[in-house]
Short mmCIF file of C-alpha atoms in Angstrom, two decimals:
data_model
loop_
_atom_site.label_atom_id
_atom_site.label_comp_id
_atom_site.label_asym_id
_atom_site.label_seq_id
_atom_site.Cartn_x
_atom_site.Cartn_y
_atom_site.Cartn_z
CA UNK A 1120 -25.48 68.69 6.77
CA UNK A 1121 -23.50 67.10 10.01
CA UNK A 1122 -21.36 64.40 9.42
CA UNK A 1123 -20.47 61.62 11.63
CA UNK A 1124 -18.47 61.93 14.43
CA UNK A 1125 -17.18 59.25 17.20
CA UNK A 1126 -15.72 58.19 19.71
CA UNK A 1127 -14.09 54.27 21.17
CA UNK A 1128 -15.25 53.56 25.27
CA UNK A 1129 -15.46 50.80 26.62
CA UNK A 1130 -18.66 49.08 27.39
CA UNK A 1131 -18.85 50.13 31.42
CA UNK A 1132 -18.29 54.09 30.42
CA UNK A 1133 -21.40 54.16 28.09
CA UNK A 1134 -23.23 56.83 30.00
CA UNK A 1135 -26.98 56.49 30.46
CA UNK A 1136 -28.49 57.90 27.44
CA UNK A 1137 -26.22 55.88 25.36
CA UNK A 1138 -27.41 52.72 26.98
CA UNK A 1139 -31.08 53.59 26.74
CA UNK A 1140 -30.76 54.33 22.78
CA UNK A 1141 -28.60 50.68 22.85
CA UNK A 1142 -31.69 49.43 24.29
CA UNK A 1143 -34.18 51.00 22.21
CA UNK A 1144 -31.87 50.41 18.82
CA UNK A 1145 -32.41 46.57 19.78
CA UNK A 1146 -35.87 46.40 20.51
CA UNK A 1147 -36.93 48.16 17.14
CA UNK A 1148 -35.04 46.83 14.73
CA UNK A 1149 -35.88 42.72 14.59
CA UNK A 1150 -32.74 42.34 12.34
CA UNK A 1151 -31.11 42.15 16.12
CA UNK A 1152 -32.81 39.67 17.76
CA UNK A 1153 -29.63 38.01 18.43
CA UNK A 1154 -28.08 38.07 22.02
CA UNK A 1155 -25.09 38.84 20.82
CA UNK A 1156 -26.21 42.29 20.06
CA UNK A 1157 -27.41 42.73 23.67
CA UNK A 1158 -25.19 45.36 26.11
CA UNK A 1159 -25.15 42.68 28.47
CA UNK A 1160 -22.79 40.60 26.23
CA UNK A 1161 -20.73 43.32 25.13
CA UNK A 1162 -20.39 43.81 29.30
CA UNK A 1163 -19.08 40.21 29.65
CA UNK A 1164 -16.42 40.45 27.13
CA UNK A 1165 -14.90 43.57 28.63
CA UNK A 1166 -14.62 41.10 32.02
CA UNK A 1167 -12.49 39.09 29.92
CA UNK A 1168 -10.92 40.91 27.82
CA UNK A 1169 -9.17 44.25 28.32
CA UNK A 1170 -9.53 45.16 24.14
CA UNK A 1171 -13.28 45.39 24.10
CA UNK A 1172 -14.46 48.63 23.04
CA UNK A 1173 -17.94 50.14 21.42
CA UNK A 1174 -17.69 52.79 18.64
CA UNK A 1175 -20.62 55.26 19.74
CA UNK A 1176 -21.70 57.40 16.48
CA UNK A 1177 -23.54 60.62 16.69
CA UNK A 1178 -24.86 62.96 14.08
CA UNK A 1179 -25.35 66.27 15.12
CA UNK A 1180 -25.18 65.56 18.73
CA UNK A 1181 -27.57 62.76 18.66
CA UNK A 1182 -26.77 58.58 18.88
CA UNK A 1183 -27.12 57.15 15.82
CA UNK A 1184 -25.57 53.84 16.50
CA UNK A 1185 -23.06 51.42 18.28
CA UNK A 1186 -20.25 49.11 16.72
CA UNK A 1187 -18.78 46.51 19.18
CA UNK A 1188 -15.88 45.36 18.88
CA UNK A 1189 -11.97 44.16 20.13
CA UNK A 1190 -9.47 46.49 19.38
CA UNK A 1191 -6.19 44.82 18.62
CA UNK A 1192 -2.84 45.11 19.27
CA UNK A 1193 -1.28 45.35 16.26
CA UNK A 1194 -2.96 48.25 14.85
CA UNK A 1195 -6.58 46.53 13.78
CA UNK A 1196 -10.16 45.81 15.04
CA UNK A 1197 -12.28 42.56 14.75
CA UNK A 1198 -15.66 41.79 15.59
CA UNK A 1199 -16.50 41.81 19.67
CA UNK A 1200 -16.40 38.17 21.45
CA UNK A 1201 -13.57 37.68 18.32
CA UNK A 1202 -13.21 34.05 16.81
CA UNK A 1203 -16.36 33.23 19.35
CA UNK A 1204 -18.84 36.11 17.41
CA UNK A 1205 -21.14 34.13 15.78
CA UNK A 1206 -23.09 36.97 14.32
CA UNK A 1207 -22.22 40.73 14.92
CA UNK A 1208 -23.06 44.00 13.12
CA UNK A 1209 -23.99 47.69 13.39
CA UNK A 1210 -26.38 48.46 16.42
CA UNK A 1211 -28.64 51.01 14.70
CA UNK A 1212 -32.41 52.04 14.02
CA UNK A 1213 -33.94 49.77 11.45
CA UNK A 1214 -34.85 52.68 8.82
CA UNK A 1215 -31.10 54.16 9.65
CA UNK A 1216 -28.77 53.93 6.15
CA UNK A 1217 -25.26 53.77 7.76
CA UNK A 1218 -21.70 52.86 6.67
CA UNK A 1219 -19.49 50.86 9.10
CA UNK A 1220 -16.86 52.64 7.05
CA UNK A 1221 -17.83 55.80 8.37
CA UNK A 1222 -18.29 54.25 12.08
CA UNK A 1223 -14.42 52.96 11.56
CA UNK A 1224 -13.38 56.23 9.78
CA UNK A 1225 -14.87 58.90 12.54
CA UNK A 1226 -12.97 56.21 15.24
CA UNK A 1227 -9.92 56.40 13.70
CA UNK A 1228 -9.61 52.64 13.53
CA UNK A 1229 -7.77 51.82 10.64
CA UNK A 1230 -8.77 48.54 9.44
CA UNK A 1231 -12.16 46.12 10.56
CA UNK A 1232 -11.70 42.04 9.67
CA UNK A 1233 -15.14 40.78 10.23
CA UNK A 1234 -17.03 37.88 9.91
CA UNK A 1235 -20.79 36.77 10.23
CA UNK A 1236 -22.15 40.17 9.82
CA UNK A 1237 -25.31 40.22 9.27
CA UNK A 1238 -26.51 40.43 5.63
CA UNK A 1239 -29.71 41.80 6.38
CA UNK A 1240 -28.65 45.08 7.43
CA UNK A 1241 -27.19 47.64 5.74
CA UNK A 1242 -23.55 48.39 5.15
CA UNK A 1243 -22.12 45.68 4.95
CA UNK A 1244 -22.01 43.66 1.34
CA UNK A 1245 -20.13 46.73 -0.19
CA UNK A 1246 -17.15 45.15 1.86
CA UNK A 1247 -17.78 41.39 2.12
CA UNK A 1248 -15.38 38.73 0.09
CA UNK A 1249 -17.68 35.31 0.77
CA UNK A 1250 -21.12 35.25 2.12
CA UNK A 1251 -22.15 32.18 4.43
CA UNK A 1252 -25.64 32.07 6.26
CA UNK A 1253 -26.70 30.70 9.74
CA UNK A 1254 -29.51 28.31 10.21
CA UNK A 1255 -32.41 29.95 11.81
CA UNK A 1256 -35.12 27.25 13.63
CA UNK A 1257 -38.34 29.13 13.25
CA UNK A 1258 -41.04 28.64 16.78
CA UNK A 1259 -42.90 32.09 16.16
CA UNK A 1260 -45.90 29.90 15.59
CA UNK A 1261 -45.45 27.48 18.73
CA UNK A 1262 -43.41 24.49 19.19
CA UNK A 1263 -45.89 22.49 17.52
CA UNK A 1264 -46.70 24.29 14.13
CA UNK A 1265 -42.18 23.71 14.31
CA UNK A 1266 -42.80 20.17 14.30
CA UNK A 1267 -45.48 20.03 11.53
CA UNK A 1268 -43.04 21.96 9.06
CA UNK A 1269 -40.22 19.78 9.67
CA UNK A 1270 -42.72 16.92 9.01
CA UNK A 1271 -42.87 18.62 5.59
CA UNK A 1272 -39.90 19.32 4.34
CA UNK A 1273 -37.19 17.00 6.44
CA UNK A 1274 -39.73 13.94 6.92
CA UNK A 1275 -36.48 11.61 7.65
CA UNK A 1276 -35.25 13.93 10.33
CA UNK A 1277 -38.47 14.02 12.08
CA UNK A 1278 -38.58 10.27 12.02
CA UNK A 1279 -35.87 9.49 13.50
CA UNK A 1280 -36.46 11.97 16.24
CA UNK A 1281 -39.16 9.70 17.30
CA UNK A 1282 -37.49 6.97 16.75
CA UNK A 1283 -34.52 8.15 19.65
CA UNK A 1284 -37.34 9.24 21.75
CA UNK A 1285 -38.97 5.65 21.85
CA UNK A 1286 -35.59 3.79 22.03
CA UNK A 1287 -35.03 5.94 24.91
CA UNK A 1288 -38.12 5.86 26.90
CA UNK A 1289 -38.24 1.89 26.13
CA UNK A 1290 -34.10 1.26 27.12
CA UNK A 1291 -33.74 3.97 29.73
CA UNK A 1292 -37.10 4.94 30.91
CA UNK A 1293 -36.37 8.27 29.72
CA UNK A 1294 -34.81 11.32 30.82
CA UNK A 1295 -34.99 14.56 32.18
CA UNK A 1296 -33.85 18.04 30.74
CA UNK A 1297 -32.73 21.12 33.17
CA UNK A 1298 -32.41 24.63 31.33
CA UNK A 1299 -30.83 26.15 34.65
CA UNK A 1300 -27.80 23.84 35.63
CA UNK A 1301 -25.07 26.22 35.56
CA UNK A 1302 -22.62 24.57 38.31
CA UNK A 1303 -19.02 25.06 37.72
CA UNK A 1304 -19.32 20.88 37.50
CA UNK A 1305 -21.38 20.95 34.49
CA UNK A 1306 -19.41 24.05 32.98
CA UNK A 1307 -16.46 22.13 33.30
CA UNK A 1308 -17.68 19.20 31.62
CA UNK A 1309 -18.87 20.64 28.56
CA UNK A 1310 -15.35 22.35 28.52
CA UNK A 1311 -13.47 18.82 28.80
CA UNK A 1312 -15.69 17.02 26.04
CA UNK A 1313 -15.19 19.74 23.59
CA UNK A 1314 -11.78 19.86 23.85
CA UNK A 1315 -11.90 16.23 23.87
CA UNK A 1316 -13.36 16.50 20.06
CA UNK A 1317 -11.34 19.52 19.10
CA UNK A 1318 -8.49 16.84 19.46
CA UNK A 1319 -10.14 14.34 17.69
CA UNK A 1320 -11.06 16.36 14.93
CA UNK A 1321 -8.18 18.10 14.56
CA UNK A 1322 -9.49 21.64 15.24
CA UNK A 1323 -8.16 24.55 17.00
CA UNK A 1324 -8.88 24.12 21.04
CA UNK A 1325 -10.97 27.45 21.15
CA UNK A 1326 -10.79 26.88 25.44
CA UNK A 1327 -6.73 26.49 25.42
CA UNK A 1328 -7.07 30.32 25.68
CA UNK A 1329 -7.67 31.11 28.81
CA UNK A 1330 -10.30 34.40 28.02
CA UNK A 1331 -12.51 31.72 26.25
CA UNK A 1332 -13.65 29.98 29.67
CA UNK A 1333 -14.10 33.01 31.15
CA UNK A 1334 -16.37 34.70 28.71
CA UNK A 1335 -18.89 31.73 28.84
CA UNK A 1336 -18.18 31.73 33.14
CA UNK A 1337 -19.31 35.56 32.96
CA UNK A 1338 -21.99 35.07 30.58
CA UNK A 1339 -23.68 32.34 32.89
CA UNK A 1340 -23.66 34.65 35.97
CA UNK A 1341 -25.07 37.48 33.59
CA UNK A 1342 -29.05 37.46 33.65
CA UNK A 1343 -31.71 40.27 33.03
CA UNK A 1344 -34.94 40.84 31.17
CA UNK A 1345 -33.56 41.17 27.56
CA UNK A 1346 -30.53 38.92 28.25
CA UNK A 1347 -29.83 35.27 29.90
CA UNK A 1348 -26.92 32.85 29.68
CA UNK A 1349 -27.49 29.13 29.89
CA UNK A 1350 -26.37 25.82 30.74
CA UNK A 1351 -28.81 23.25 29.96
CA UNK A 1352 -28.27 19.86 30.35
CA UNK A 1353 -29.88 16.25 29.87
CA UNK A 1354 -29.62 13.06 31.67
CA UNK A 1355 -30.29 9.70 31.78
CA UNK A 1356 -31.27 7.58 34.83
CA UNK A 1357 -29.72 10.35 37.43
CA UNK A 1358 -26.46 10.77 34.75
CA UNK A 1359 -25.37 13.82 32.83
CA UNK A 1360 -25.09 12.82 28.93
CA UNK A 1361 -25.37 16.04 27.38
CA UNK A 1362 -24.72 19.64 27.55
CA UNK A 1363 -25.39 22.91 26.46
CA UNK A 1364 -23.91 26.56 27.28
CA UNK A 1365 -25.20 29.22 25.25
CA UNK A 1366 -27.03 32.40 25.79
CA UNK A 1367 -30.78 33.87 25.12
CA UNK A 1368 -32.08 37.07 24.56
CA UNK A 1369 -36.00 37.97 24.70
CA UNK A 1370 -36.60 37.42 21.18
CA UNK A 1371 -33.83 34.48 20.31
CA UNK A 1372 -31.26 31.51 22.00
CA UNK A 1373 -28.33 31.23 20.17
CA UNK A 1374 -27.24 27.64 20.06
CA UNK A 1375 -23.32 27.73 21.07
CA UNK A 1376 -21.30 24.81 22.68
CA UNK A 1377 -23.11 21.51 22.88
CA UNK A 1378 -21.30 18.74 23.42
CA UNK A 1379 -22.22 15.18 24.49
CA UNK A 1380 -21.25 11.60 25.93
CA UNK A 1381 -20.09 9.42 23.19
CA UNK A 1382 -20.96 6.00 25.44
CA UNK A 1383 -24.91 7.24 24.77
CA UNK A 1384 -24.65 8.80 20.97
CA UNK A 1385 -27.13 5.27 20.21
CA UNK A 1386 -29.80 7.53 21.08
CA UNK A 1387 -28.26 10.91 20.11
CA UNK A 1388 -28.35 12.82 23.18
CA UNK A 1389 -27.06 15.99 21.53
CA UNK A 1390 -30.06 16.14 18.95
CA UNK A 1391 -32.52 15.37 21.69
CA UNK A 1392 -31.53 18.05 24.10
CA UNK A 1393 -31.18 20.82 21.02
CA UNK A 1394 -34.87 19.57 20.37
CA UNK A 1395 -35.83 20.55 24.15
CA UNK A 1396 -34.09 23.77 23.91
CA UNK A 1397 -36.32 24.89 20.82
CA UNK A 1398 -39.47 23.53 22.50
CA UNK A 1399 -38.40 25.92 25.75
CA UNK A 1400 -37.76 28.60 23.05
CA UNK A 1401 -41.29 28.24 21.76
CA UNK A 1402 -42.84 27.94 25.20
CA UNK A 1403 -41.23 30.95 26.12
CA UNK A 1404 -42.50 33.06 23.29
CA UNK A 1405 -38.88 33.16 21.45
CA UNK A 1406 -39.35 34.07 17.95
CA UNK A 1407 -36.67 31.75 16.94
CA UNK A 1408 -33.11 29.32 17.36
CA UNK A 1409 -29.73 30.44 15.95
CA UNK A 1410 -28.04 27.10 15.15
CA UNK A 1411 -25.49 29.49 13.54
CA UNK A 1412 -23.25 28.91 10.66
CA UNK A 1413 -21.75 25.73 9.48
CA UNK A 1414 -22.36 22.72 6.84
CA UNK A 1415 -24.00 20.22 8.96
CA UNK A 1416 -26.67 17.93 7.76
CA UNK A 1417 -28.47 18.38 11.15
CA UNK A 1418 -28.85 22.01 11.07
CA UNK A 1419 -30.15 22.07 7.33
CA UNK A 1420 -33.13 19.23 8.76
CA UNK A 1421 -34.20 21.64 11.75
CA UNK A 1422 -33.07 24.96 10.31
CA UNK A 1423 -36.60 26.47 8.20
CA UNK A 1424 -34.21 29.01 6.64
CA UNK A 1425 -30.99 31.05 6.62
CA UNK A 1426 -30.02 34.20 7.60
CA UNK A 1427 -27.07 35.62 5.47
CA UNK A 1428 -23.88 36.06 6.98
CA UNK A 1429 -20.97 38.29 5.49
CA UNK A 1430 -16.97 37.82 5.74
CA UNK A 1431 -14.17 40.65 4.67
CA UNK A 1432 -12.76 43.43 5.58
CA UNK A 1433 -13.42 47.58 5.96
CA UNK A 1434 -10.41 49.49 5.42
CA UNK A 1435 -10.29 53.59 6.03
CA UNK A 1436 -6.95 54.42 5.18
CA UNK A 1437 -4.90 53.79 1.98
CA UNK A 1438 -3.19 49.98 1.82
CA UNK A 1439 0.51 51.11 1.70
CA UNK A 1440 -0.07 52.80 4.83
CA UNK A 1441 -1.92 50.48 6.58
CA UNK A 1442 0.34 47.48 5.92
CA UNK A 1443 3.55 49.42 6.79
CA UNK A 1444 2.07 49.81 10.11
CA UNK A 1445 0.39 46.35 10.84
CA UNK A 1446 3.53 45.00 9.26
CA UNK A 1447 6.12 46.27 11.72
CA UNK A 1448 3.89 45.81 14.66
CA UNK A 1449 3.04 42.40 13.63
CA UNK A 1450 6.74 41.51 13.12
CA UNK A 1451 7.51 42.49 16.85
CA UNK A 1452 5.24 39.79 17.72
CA UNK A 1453 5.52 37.25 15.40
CA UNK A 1454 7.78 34.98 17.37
CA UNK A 1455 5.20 34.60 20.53
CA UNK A 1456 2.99 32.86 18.39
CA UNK A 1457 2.86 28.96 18.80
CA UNK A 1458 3.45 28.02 15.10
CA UNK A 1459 6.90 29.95 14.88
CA UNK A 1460 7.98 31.99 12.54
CA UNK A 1461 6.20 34.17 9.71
CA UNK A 1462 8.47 34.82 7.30
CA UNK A 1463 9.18 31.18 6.22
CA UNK A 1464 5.43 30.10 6.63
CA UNK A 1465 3.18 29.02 3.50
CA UNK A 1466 -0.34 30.76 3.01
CA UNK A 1467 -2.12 28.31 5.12
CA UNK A 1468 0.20 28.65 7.88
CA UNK A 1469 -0.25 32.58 7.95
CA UNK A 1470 -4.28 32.01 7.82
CA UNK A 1471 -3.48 29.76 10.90
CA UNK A 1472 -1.29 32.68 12.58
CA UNK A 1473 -4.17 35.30 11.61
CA UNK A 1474 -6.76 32.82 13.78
CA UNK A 1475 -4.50 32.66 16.36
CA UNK A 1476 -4.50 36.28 16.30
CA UNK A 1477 -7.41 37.21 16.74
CA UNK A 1478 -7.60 34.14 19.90
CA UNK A 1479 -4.41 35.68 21.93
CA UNK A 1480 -6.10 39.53 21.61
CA UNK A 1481 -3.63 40.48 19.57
#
């Protein structure tokens, strides 16, 4: 019986055949309908960052499957795109029973801290500590049949989608949505009210690391027939209230970075344009909209279900050694980081450092 064997390249020295069973793994397995499973994404991180590399497995000689990912620093591997992955996984044949262990093992990567892997393949609960789930908007069925099962089970929501749309058309006379406005304006925008409410809010600014706004510049300039990324926007007499950057495969858009005027949030400019990408998504024959993970009441009204997400970590060799090595490699760079010093940090602190981590490529 062959084992496993494999080998770490980066995404520009796959060679043909590997890239044509990448393509074929994605279009028969419907688990990865996600863009973030397309090559073309895994091509736009390596622009940006110089630690993205693809496990490619074989049996016997043959591909068996692909695990993306960033290989850091200080001796371990996260999930490709990093803090940014919204949903990753094994890249594999639908019927395929596989291991990431053994993916990680045959590598010789030592340790794997993932999140958001997908729960409906295989592999992965063995290793997972909490399971979360992302919101999946459902337009298989047309943008209308959507609608009418909202109606059903989030009447309220519904209602007071309506309601915005008549308050709109009777104070503004309406507006217009664009799905292809990817200037560097708009771009920038987005980028300056997010970081806007990551202030406000108190959360980590995500684009004070420089790789960040480059990985959503190269995604916008990346477009094919299985992969797209997009800017949309919406506006209001001539003006710019609302924007989206996310990305699209064939089968599914991922919803990503919206972000929004707060002068017009009367008539929720945010909701509305999300509503406008799913009815594109529908028109367009998507099977469905990733709102991803997260406790919002907004995603729970338009989400018809979830799709599970795992968090934890895959380890292939023995703690003790592991540690000893992350441990002295981490303390070399412990000082760099912007929160000071390890050693005299609480918990929370070093959950803070571990974030930051996995932001600076580390």
């Amino acid at each position: 019986m062959h084992r496993l064997t494999a080998e770490l390249k980066r995404p520009s020295e796959l060679t043909p055949a590997e890239r044509e069973a990448w393509i074929a793994f994605t279009d028969d397995n419907a688990a990865l309908a996600s863009p973030y499973f397309r090559i073309e994404f895994a091509e736009c991180c390596e622009e940006v960052r110089s630690d993205t590399r693809i496990i490619v497995g074989r049996v016997g000689g043959q591909v068996r499957g692909f695990l993306p990912l960033q290989l850091g620093r200080i001796g371990y591997a996260r999930p490709i795109g990093g803090p940014l992955g919204d949903v990753h996984g094994l890249i594999v044949p639908p019927d395929a029973e596989s291991d990431p262990r053994d993916f990680l093992r045959a590598a010789g990567v030592p340790l794997f801290e993932f999140h958001s892997a997908i729960g409906v393949t295989q592999g992965w609960r063995e290793y997972g500590r909490c399971q979360d789930g992302a919101w999946i908007c459902d337009v298989s069925d047309g943008f209308d049949a959507y609608l009418e099962t909202r109606k059903m089970f989030s009447p309220g929501a519904m209602r007071n989608y309506r309601k915005r749309l008549r308050r709109l058309e009777a104070e503004e006379g309406g507006f217009a949505f664009q799905l292809d406005d990817a200037s560097p304006k708009n771009l920038d925008s987005m980028i300056r009210m997010k970081r806007s409410q990551y202030k406000q809010t108190g959360i980590f600014d995500v684009f004070s690391v420089g790789w960040t706004q480059a990985l959503l510049a190269a995604l916008l300039r990346r477009r094919s027939d299985r992969f797209q990324g997009q800017c949309a926007t919406l506006s209001i007499n001539n003006e710019v209230v609302a924007i989206h950057v996310g990305m699209a495969s064939e089968r599914q858009l991922h919803y990503w970075f919206p972000a929004y005027n707060p002068a017009f949030s009367h008539v929720s400019p945010g909701i509305l344009l999300l509503m406008e990408l799913i009815r594109w998504s529908a028109a367009e024959g998507l099977a469905g909209v990733d709102l991803g993970p997260g406790d919002y009441r907004y995603k729970a009204e338009l989400g018809c279900y979830q799709m599970p997400l795992w968090s934890g970590c895959v380890m292939t060799q023995s703690a003790p050694t592991m540690l000893r090595g992350a441990a002295q490699a981490l303390a070399g760079r412990a000082e760099k980081l912007p929160i000071g010093r390890l050693g005299s940090l609480p918990r929370r602190a070093l959950r803070k450092a571990d974030k930051l981590a996995s932001f600076y490529a580390w």
